[in-house]
Short mmCIF file of C-alpha atoms in Angstrom, two decimals:
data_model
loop_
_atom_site.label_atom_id
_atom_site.label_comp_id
_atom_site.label_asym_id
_atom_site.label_seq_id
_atom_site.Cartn_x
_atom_site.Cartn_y
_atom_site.Cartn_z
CA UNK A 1 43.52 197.11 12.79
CA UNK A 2 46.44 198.36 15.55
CA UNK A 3 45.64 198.20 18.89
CA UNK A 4 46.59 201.76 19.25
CA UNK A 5 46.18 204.60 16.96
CA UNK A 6 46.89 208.10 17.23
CA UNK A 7 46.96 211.13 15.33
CA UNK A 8 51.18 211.63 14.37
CA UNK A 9 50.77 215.00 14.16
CA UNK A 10 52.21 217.50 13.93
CA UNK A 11 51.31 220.01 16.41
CA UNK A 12 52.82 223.36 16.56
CA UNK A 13 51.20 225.15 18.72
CA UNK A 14 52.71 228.64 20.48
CA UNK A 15 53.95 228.86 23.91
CA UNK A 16 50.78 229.27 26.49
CA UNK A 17 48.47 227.88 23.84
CA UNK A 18 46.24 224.67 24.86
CA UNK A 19 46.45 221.85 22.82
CA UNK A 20 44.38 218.38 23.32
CA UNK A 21 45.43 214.60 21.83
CA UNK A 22 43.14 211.70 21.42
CA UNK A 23 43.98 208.39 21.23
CA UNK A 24 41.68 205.41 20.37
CA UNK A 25 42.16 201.70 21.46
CA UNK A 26 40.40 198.40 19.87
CA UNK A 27 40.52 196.02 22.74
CA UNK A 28 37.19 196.58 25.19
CA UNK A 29 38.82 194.35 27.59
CA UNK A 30 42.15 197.01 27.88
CA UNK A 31 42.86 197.17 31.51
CA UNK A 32 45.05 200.18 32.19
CA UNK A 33 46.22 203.34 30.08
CA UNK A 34 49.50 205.53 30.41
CA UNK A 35 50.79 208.58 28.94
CA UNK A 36 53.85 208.54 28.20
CA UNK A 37 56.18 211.37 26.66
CA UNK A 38 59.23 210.67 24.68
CA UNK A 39 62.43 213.30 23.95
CA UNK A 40 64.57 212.85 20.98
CA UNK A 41 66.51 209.69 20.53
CA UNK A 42 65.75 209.06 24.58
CA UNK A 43 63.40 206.47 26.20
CA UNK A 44 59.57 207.58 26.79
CA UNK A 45 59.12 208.78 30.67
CA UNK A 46 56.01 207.65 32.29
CA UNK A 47 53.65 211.29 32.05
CA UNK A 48 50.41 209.98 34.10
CA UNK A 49 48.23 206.92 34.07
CA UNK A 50 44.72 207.46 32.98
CA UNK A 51 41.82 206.75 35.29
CA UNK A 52 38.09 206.51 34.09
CA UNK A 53 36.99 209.48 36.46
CA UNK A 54 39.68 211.90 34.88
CA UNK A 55 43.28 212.95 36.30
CA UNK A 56 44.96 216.23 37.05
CA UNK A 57 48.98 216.61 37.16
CA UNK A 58 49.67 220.52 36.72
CA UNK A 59 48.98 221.45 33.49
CA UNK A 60 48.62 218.34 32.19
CA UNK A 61 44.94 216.37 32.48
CA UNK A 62 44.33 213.05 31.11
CA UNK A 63 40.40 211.51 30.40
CA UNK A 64 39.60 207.84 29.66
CA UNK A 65 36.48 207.37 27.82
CA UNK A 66 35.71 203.14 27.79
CA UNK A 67 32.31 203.13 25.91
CA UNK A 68 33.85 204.66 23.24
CA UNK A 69 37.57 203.66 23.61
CA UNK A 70 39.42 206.81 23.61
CA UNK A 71 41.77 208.65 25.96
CA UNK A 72 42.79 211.90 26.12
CA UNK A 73 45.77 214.07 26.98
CA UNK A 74 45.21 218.45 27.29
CA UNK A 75 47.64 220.19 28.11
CA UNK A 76 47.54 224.25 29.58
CA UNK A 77 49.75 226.93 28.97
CA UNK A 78 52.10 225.03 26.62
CA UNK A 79 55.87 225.83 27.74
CA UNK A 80 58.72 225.51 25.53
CA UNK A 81 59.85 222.68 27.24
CA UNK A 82 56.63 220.08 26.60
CA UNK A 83 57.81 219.74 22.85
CA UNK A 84 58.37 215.97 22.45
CA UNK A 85 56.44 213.03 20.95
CA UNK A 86 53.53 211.71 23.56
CA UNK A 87 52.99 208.21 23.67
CA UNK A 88 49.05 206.73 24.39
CA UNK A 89 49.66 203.40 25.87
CA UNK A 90 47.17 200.89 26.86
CA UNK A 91 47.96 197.16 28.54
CA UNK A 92 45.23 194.52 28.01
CA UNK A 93 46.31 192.47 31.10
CA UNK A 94 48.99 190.55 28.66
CA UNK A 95 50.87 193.16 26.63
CA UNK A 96 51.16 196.50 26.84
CA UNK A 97 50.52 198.38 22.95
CA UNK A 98 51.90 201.78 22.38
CA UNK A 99 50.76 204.18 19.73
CA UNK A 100 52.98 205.67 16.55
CA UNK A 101 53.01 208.85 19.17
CA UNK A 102 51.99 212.38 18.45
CA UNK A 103 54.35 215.15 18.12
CA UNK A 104 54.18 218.44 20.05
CA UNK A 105 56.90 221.40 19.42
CA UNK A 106 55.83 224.72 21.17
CA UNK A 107 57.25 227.52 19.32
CA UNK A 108 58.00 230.94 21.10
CA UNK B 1 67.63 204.47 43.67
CA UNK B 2 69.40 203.50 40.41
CA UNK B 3 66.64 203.53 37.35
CA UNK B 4 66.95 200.60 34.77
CA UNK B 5 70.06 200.47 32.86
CA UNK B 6 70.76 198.93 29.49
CA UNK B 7 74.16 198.00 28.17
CA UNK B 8 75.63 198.63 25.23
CA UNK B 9 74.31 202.16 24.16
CA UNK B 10 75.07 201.59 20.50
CA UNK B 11 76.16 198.63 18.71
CA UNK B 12 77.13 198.12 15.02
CA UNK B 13 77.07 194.79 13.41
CA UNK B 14 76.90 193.22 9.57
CA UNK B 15 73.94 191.05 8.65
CA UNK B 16 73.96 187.63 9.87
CA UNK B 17 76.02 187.98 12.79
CA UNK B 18 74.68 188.24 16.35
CA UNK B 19 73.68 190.30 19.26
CA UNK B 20 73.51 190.00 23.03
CA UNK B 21 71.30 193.30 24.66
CA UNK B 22 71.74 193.65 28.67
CA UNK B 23 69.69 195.12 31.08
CA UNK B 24 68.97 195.53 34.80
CA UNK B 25 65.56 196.85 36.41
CA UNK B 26 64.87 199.05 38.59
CA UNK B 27 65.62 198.20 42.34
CA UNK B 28 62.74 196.23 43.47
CA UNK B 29 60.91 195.17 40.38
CA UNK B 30 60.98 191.53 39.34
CA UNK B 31 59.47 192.14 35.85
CA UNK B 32 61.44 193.05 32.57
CA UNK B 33 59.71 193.39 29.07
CA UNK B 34 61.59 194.18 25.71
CA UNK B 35 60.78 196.52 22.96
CA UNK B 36 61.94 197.52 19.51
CA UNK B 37 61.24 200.82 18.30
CA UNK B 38 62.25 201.51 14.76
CA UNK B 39 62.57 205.11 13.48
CA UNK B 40 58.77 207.48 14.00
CA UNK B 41 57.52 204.23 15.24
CA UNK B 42 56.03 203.45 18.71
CA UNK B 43 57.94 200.77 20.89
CA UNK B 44 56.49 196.83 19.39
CA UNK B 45 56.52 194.63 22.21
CA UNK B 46 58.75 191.47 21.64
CA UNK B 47 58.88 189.95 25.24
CA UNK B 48 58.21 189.85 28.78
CA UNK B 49 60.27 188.51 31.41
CA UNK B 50 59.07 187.31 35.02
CA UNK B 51 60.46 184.09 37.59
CA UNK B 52 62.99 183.68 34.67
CA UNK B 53 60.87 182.36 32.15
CA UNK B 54 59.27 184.10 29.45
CA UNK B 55 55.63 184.94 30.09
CA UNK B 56 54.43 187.18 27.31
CA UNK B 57 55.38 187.26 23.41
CA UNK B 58 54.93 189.80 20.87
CA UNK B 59 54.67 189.23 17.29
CA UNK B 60 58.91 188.59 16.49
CA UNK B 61 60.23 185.23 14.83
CA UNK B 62 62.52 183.10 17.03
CA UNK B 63 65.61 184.55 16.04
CA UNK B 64 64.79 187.08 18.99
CA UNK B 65 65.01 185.10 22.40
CA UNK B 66 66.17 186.18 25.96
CA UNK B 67 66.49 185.37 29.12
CA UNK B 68 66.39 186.10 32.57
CA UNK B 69 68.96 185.57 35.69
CA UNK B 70 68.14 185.38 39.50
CA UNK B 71 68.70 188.72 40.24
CA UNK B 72 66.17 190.06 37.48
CA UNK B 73 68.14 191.38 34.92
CA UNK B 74 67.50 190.23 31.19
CA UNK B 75 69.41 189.70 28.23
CA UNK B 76 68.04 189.97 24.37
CA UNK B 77 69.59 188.24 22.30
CA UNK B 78 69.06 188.07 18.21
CA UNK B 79 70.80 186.00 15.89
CA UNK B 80 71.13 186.08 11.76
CA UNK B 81 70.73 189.84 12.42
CA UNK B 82 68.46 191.61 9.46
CA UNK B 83 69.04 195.10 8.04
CA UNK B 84 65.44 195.53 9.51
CA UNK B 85 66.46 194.98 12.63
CA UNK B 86 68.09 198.43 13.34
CA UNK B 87 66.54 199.72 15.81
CA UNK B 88 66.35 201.19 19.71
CA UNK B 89 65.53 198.05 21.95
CA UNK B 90 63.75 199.26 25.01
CA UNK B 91 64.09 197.34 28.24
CA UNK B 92 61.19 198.28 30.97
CA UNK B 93 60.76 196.75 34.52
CA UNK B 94 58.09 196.64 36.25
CA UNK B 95 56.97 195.10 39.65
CA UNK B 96 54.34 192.96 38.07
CA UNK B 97 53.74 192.12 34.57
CA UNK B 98 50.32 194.80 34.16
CA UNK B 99 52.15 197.33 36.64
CA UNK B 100 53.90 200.80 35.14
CA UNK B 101 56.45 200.45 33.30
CA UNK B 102 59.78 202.28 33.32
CA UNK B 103 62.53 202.14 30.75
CA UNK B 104 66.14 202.17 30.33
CA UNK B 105 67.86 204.44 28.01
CA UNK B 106 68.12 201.79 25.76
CA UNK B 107 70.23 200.24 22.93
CA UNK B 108 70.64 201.24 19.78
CA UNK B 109 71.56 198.94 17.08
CA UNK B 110 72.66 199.42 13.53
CA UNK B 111 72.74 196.65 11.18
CA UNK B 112 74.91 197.14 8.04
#
């Protein structure tokens, strides 16, 4: 089973739509969680970390749920420019584990 | 403030030969971990980097090794280079090894 899995996608969604990821993770003992976003053939860019009481940046908000191991990423009023793959990313004190990613294109 | 950097930006080699990877953290973080990301894949950890030893190991055979120098930059090194290995290596620092990570732009290598 992969530490990480996510749902590849993918999502095309139309420009001021919402649109909501998941993410699951295996390890109970996972320590810390990330969102990260990647652009084409460039490195992922830290997005936000992911708390357990739920965390606002702009559009963007980003739930941890540890009973039943899943973290979420929503995203308001989709803009042209948040097409890219987003990373779910959770450390369990030793490594950190990234998922396959999920990928977003916002279409006019 | 410079960000990490990672040197080459693209290599090209033939199976069996080998390849040094460079990179240098972020100002102020003593951490560096390696990843390989092959094509619609997520980054796979191979290594992590702290006090010049190496303190964490993903799941890669011992033809991937690295190292570490005073000043906290890394190298990756792979020998008997595999078609497989193609790929974009990912170098991120950190300032601890659990602490956000940041990457460079990486390195990507083709193996013909």
């Amino acid at each position: 089973r992969k530490e990480v899995e996510q749902d590849p996608g993918p999502f095309n969604v139309p420009e001021g739509a919402t649109v909501a990821f998941n993410c699951t993770y295996s390890n109970s003992a996972s320590q810390s969680f990330f969102w990260y976003r990647q652009d084409c053939r460039k490195e992922p860019k830290l997005l936000m970390s992911v708390y357990s009481s739920g965390n606002e940046d702009g559009r963007f908000t980003a739930q941890l749920n540890r009973a039943s191991q899943y973290i979420s990423l929503l995203i308001r009023d989709s803009k042209l420019s948040d097409s890219a793959t987003y990373l779910c990313v959770v450390n369990t004190g030793n490594q950190f584990y990234f998922g396959t990613g999920t990928s977003l294109t916002v279409i006019p | 403030d410079a960000g990490v950097t990672q040197s080459p930006t693209h290599l090209i080699k033939t199976r069996g030969q080998q390849v040094t990877l460079r990179c240098s953290p972020k100002s102020g973080h003593d951490t560096v971990s390696w990843y390989q990301q092959a094509l619609g894949q997520g980054p796979q950890f191979i290594f992590q980097y702290y006090e010049e030893e190496e303190r964490q190991r993903g799941n890669f055979p011992d033809r991937f090794s690295g190292h570490q120098f005073p000043n906290y930059s890394s190298e990756l090194n792979v020998n008997a280079l595999l078609l497989g290995d193609s790929a974009l290596y990912l170098c991120a620092s950190s300032l601890a090894a659990a602490d956000t990570q940041y990457f460079g732009p990486g390195t990507r290598l083709t193996v013909l």
